[in-house]
Coordinates of C-alpha atoms and ligand atoms in Angstrom, one line a residue:
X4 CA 19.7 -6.4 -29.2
X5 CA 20.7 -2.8 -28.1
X6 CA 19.4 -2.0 -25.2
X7 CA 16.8 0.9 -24.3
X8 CA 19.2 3.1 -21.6
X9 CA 22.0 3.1 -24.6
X10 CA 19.6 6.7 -26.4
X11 CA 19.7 8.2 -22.9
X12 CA 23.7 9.0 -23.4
X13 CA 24.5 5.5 -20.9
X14 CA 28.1 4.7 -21.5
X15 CA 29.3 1.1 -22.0
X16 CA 30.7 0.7 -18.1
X17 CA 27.1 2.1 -16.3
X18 CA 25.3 0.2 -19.0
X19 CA 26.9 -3.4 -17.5
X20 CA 26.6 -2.7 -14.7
X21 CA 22.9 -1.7 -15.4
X22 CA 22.7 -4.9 -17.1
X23 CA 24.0 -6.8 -14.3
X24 CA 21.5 -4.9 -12.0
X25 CA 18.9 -6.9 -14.0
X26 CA 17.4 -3.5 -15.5
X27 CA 15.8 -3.9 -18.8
X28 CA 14.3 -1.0 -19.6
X29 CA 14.5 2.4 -18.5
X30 CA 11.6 4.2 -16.3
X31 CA 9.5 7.0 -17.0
X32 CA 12.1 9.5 -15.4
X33 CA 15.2 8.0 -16.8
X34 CA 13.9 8.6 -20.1
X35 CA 12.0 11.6 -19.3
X36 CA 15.5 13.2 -17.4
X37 CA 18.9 11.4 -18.2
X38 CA 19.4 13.1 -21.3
X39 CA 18.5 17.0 -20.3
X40 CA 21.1 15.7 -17.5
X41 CA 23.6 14.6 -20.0
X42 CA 23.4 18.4 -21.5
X43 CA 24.5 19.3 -18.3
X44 CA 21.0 21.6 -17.5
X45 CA 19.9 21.8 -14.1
X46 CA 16.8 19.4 -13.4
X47 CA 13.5 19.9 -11.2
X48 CA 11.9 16.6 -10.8
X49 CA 8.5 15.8 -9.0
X50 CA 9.2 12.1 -8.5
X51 CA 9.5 9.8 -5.6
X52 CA 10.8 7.1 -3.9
X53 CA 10.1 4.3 -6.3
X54 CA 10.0 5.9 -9.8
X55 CA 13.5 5.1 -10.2
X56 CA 15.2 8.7 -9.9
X57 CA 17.9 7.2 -8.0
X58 CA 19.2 5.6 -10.8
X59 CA 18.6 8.8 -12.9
X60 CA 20.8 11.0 -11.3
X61 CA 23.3 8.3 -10.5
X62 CA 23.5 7.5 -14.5
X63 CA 23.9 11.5 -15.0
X64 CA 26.9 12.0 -12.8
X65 CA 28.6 8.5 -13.0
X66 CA 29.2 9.9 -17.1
X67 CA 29.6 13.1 -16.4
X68 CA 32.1 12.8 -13.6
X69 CA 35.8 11.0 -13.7
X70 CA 36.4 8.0 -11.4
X71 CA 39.6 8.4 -8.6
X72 CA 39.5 11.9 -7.9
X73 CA 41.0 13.4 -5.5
X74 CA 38.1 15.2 -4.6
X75 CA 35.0 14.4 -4.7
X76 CA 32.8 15.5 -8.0
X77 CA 29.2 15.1 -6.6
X78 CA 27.3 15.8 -3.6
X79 CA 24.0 13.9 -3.1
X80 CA 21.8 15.4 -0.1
X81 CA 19.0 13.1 1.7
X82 CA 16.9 13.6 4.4
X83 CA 17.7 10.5 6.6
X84 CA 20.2 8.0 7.2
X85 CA 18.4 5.3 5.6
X86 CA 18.0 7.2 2.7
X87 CA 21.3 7.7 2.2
X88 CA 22.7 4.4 2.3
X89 CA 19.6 3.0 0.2
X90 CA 21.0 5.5 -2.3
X91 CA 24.8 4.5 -1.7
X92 CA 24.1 0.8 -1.7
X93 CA 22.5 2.0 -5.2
X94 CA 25.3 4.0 -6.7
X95 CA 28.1 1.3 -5.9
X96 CA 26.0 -1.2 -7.7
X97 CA 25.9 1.0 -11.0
X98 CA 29.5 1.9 -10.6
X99 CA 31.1 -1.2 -9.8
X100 CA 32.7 -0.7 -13.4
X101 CA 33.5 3.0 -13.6
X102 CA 35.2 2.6 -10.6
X103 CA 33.4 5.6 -8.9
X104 CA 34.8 5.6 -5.1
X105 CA 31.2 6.3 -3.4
X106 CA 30.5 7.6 0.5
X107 CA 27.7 7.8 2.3
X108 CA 28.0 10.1 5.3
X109 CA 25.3 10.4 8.6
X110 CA 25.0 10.9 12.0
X111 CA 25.3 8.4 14.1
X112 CA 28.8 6.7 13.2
X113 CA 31.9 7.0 13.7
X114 CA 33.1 10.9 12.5
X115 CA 36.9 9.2 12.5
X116 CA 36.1 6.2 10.0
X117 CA 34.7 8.9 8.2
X118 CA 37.5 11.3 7.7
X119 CA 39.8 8.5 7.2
X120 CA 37.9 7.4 4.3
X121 CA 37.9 10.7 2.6
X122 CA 41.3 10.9 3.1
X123 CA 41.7 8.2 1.1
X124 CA 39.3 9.7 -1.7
X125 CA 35.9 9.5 -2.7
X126 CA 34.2 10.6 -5.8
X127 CA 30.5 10.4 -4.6
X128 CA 29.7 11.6 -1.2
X129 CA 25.8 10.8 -0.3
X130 CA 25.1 12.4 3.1
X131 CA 22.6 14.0 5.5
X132 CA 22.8 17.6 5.7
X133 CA 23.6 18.2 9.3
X134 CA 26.3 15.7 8.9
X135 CA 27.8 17.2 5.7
X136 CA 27.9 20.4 7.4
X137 CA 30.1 19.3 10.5
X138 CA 32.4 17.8 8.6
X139 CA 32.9 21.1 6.5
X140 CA 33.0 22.7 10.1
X141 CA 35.8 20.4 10.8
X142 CA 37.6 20.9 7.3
X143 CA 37.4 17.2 6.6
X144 CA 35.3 17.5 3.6
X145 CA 36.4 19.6 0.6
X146 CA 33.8 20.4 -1.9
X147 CA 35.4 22.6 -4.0
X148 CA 35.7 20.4 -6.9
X149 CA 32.0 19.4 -6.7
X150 CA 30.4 19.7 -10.6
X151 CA 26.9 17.9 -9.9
X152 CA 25.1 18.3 -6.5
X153 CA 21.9 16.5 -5.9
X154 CA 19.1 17.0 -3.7
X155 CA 17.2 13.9 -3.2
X156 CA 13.5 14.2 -1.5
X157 CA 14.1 18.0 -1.3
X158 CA 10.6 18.7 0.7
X159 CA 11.5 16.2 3.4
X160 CA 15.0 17.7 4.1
X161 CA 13.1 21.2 3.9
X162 CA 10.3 19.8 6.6
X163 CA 12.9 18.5 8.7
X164 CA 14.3 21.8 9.0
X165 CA 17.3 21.4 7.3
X166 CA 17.3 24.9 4.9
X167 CA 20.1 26.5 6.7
X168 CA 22.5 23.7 5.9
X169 CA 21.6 22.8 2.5
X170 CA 22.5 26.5 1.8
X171 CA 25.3 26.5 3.8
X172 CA 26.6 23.6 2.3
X173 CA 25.3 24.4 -1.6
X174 CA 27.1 27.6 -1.0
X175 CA 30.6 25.8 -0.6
X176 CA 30.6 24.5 -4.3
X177 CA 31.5 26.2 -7.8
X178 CA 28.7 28.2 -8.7
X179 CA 28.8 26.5 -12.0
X180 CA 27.8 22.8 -10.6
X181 CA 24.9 21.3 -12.5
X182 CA 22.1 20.7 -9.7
X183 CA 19.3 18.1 -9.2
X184 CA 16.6 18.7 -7.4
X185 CA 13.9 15.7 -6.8
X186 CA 11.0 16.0 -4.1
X187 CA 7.4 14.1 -3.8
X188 CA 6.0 17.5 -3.7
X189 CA 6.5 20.9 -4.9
X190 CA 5.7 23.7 -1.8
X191 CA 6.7 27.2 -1.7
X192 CA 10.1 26.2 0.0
X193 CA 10.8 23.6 -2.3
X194 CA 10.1 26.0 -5.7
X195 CA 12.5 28.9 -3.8
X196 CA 15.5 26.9 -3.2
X197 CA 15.2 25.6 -7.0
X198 CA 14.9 29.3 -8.0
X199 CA 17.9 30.4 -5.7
X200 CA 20.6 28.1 -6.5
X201 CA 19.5 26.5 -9.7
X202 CA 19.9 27.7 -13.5
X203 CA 16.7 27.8 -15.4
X204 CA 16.0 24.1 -14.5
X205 CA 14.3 21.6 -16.7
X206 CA 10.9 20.8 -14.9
X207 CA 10.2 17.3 -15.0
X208 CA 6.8 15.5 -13.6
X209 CA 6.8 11.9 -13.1
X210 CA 3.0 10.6 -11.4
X211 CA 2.4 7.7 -9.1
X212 CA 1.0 5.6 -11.5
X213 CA 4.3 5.4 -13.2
X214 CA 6.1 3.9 -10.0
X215 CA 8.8 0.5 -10.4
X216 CA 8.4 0.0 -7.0
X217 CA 5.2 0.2 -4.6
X218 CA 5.6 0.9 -1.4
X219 CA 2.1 -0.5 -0.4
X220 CA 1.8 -4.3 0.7
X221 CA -1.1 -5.4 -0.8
X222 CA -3.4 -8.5 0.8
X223 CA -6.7 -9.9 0.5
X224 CA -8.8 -11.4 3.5
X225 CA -11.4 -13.8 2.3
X226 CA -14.2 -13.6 4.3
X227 CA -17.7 -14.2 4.1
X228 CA -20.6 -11.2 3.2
X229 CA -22.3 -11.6 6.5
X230 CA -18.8 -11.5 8.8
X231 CA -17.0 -8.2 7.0
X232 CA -17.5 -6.0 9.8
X233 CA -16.2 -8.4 11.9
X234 CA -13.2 -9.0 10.1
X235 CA -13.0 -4.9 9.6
X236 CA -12.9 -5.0 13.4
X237 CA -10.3 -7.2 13.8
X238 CA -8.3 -5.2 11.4
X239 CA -8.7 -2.0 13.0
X240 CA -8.5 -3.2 16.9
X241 CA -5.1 -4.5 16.3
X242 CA -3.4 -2.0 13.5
X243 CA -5.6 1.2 14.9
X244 CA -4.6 2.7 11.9
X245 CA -5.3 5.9 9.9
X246 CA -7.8 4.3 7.1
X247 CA -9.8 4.7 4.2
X248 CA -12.5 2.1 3.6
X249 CA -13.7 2.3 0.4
X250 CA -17.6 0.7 -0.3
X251 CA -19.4 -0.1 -3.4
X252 CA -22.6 2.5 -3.0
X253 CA -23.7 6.0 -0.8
X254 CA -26.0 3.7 1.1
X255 CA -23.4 1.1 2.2
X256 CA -20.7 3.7 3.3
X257 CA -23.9 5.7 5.1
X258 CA -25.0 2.4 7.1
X259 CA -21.2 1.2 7.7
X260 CA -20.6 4.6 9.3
X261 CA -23.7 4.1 11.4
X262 CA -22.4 0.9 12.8
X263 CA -18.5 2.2 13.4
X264 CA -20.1 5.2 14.8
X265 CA -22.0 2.5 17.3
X266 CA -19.1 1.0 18.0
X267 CA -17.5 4.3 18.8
X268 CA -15.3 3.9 16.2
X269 CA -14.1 7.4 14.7
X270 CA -15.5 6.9 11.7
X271 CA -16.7 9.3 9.1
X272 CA -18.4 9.1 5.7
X273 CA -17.4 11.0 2.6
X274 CA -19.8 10.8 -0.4
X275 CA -20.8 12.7 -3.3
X276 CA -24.4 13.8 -2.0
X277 CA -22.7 15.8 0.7
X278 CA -22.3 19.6 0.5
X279 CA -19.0 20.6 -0.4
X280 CA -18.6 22.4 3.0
X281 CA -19.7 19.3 4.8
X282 CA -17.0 17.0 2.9
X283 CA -13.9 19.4 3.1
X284 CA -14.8 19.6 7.0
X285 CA -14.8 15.7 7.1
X286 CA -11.5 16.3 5.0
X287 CA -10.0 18.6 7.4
X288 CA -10.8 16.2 10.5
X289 CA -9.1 13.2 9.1
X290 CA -6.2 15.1 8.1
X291 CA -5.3 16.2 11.8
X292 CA -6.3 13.1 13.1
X293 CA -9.7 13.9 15.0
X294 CA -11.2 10.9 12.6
X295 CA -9.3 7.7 11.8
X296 CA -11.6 6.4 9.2
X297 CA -12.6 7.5 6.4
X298 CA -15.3 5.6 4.6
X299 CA -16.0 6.3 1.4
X300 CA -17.1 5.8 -2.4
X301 CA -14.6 5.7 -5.3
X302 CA -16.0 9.2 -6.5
X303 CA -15.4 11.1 -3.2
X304 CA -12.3 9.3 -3.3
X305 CA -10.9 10.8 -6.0
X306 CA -8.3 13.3 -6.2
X307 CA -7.8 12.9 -2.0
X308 CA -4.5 13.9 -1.2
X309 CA -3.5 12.6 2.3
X310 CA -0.1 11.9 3.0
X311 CA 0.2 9.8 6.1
X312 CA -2.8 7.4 5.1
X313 CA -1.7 3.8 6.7
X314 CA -4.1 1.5 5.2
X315 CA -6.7 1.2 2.6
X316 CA -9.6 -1.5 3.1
X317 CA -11.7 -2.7 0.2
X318 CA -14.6 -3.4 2.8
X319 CA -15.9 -4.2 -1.3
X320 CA -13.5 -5.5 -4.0
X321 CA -13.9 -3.0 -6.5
X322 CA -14.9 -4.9 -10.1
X323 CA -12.4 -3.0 -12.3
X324 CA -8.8 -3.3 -11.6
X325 CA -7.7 0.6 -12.2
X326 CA -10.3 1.5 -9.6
X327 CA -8.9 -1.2 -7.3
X328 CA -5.0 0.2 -8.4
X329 CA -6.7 4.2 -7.6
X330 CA -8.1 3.2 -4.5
X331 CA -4.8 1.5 -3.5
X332 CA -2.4 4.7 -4.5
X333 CA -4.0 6.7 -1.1
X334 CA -1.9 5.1 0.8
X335 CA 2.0 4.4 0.5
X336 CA 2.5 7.9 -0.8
X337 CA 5.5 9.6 -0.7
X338 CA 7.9 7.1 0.1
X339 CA 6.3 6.1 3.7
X340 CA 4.9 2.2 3.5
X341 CA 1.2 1.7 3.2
X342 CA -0.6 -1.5 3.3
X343 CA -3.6 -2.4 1.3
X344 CA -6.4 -4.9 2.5
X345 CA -9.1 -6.3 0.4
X346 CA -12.2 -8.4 2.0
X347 CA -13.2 -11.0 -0.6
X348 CA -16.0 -13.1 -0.4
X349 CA -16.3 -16.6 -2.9
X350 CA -18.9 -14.8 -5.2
X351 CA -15.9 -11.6 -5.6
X352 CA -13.0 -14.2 -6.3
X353 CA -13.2 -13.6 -9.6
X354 CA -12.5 -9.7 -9.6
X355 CA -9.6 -11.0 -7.1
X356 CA -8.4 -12.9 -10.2
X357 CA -9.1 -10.3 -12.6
X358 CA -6.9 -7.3 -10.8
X359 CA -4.4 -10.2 -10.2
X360 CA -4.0 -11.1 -13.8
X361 CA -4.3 -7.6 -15.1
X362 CA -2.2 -5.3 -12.6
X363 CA 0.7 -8.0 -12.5
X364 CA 1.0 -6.9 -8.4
X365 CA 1.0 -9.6 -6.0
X366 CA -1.9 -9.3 -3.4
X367 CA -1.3 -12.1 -0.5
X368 CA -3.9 -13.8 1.5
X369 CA -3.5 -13.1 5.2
X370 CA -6.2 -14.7 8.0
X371 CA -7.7 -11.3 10.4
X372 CA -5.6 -10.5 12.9
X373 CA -6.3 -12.0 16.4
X374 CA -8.2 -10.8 18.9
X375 CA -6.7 -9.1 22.2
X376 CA -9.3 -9.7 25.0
X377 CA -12.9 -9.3 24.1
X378 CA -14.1 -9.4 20.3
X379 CA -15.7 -6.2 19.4
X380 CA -17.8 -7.8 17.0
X381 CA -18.8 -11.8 17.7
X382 CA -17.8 -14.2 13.8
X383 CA -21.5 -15.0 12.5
X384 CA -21.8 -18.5 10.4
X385 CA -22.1 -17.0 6.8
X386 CA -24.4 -19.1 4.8
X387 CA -22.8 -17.6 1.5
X388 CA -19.6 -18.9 2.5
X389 CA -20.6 -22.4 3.6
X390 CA -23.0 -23.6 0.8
X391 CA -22.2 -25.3 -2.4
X392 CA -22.4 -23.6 -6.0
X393 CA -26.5 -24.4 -6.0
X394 CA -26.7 -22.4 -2.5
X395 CA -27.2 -25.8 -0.7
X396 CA -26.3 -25.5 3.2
X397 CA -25.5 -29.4 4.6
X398 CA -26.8 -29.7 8.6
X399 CA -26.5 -32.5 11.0
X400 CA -28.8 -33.2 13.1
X401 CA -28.4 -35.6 16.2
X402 CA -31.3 -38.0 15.9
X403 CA -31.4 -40.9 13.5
X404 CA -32.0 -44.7 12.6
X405 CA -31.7 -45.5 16.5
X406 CA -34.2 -43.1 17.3
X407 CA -36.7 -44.4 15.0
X408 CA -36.5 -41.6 12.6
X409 CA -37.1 -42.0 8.7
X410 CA -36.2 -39.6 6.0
X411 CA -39.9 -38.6 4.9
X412 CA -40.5 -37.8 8.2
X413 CA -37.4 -35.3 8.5
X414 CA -38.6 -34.0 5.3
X415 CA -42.4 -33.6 6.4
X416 CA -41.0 -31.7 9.9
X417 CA -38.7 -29.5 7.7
X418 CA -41.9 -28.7 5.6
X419 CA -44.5 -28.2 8.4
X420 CA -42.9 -27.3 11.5
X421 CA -40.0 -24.8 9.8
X422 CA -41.9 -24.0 6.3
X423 CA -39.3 -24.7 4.6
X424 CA -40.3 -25.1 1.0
X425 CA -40.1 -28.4 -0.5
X426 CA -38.0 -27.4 -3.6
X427 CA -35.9 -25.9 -1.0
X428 CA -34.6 -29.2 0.7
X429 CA -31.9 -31.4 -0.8
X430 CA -30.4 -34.5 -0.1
X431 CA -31.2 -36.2 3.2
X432 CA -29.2 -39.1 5.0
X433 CA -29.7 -41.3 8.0
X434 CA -27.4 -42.9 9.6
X435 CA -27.6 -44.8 12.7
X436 CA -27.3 -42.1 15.4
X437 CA -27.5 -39.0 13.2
X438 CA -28.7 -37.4 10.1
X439 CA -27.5 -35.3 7.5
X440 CA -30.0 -32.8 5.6
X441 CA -29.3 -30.4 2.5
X442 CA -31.6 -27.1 2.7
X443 CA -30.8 -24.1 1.0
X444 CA -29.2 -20.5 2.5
X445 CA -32.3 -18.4 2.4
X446 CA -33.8 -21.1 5.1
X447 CA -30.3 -21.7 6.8
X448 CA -30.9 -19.6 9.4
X449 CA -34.1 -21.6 10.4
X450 CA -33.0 -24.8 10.5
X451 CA -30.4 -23.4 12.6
X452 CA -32.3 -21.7 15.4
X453 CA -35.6 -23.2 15.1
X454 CA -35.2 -26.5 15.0
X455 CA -32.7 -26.8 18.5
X456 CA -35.7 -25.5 19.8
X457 CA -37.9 -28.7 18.9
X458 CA -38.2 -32.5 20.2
X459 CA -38.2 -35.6 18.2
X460 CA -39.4 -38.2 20.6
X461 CA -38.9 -36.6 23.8
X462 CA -35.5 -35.7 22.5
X463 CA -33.8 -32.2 22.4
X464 CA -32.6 -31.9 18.7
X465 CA -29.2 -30.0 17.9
X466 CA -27.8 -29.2 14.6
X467 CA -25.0 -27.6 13.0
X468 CA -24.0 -26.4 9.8
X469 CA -21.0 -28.5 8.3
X470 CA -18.1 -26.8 6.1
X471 CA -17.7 -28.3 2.5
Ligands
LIG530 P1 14.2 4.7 -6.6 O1 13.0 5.5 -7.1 O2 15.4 5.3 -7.1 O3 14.1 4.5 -5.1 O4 14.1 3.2 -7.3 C1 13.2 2.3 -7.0 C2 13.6 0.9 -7.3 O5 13.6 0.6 -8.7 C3 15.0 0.5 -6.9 O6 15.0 -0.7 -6.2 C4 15.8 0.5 -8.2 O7 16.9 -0.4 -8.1 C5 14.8 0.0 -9.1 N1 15.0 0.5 -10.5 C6 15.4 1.7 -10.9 N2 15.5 1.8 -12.2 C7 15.0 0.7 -12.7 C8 14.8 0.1 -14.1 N3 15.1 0.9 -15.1 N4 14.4 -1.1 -14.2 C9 14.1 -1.8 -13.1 N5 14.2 -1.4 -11.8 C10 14.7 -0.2 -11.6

């Protein structure tokens, strides 16, 4: 079978070691870009980390550029160190049969190694600017022979202050080079610096949804109806982190607001029956930090654009699974981690399942963080959680056979002293020092608190609910 990246212009030596890479068919971008690339335009992609543009530009010059040079053909630009070796380590893998000599170059190490190794040669150089620039200070780095330069997450380099240099250093290749330009965003600065040293570039827009790989870690907490604002608690006490908490309904996000609020939580709702002034204030405060959680419904949700979000809670599950992959894109955006936590109690397994099954993404179970010191929020028994598929709660109670006691006469106190209903009571067992009594969730609560409050024979009763 021919493969997919062969129509892109992909050589026989990229394309095994594509193969070998485990890459079976090409993203969104390399479709969307490799081949303007190929014709040697200029290229203007809104993409990030994650789309695979990495291997899009590598593809582009590993064809257009011969292996063993003396000099290096390509310059790749990246913000950070990291960055730069993640896109090095790449490169080498889809070279490692064209024989492309690759070097990533950063702050940080050695200058010497450095220089020694382009001494030797290198075909790809993948550095950060400030570092590029000292060594073309130093006259260690020649880029006169440069024919593709790249700049890889352009609005980071550009936030992190690094214009100056990328001029600097653009300005020290041909003026014919083919350039690349690829950022998460598209500012002012960003659209200039395409406009000043690129020729008539081919836009290209590549959206989140289209992502190989997501940077948000997704997890599920199962937990009980009654004990989600405890678990919530738990989660926010130890991560403190900059959150959205999405809710089923207004009404919900209005009364869990209420209760962070109480908790002196900086919590704020954003809903769709608030003024438009009112939510892009709420907006405004989140975004410099003055709030730390946003709670909200899927409609307010939509079309927020909040960079450094850390977390998203489904304090619901939502039922669909492209709401539940919406809701999770708010956070891990633009590159930066996020992390994704869904509360799910039995009855919402199933849309658990369902997003499981239909988004492919692996959501992990994880148990609430522990609590440092005092709980902010004491773990309630949930009923919902403990009863059988009829709703049946199973108690123990500490009287039994010794004590005289026989079943219709635990029935009959249930009944009269509790008012329990009749149809409401299960199965009862006694055994010799205890007994064991089915009643259903709705009347959980008093067997639970009422009944320690009765005798049986001169004897204090006690009872507890037993896990099944
Ligand atoms: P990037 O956006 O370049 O950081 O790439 C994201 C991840 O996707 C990297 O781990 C790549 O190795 C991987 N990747 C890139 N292209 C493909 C593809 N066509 N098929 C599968 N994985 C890919």
């Amino acid at each position: 079978m021919d493969s997919e990246f062969k129509p892109l212009g992909i050589g026989k030596e990229v394309m095994k070691a594509i193969d070998e890479m485990g890459w079976k068919i090409p993203t969104p971008i390399q479709v969307e870009s490799i081949p303007y690339g190929m014709e040697g335009r200029d290229l203007l992609a809104q993409a990030q980390t994650g789309t695979g543009k990495t291997g899009a530009f590598g593809s582009i010059i590993l064809e257009k550029t011969d292996s063993r040079q003396k000099l290096p053909s390509a310059l790749i630009l990246a913000p950070t160190r990291e960055l730069a070796i993640q896109v090095s380590d790449e490169l080498t893998n889809l070279s490692k049969h064209s024989g492309h000599v690759c070097l990533p170059v950063y702050g940080g190490t050695d200058i010497e190694k450095q220089f020694k190794a382009l001494k030797k040669g290198v075909d790809i150089i993948i550095g950060t600017p400030g570092r590029v620039k000292d060594h073309l200070n130093r006259g260690t780095l020649n880029l006169s022979n440069v024919s593709i330069a790249v700049l890889d997450e352009a609005d980071r380099m550009l936030d992190m202050g690094f214009i100056e240099d990328i001029e600097d250093i653009l300005k020290k290749t041909p003026k014919s080079r083919q350039t690349l330009l690829y950022s998460a965003t598209m500012p002012e600065g960003v659209k200039k610096l395409a406009y000043d040293y690129m020729n008539n570039p081919k836009e290209i827009t590549v959206s989140r949804d289209e992502m190989v790989l997501d940077l948000t870690k997704q997890y599920y907490i199962p937990v009980g109806r009654r004990n989600k604002m405890w678990a919530l608690c738990r989660v926010i006490d130890a991560e403190t982190p900059k959150a959205i908490i999405f809710c089923h309904t207004k009404r919900m996000v209005d009364m869990l607001v209420e209760k962070l609020q109480g908790l002196k939580y900086k919590a704020e709702a954003i809903h769709g029956d608030m003024t438009q002034s009112k939510r892009e204030k709420v907006m405004q405060q989140f975004k410099k930090g003055q709030i730390d959680l946003l709670v909200a419904t899927d409609v307010a949700a939509r079309g927020l654009d909040i960079d450094d979000v850390t977390y998203v809670i489904n304090y619901d599950i939502p039922e669909h699974p492209d709401v539940y992959v919406h809701r999770i894109g708010r956070t891990g955006r633009a590159g930066r981690e996020g992390i994704a936590i869904s509360f799910v109690t039995s009855e919402e397994n199933y849309y658990l399942r369902s997003i499981i099954a239909y988004t492919g993404m692996e959501i992990e179970e994880m148990a609430p963080p522990k609590a440092e010191g005092k709980e902010t929020i004491r773990k309630v028994v949930d009923y919902d959680q403990i009863s059988d598929i009829f709703g049946m709660v199973l108690f123990e109670i500490n009287i039994g056979e010794a004590d005289g006691l026989k079943k219709n006469e635990l029935v009959e106190m249930l009944i009269k002293e509790l008012r329990v209903k009749d149809i409401s009571i299960g199965k009862v067992e006694i055994s010799k020092e205890s007994a064991t009594v089915e009643v259903h969730k709705d009347f959980a609560n008093r067997v639970a608190k009422d009944l320690p409050r009765m005798k049986y024979n001169g004897k204090g009763l006690k009872t507890k609910p037993i896990q099944r």
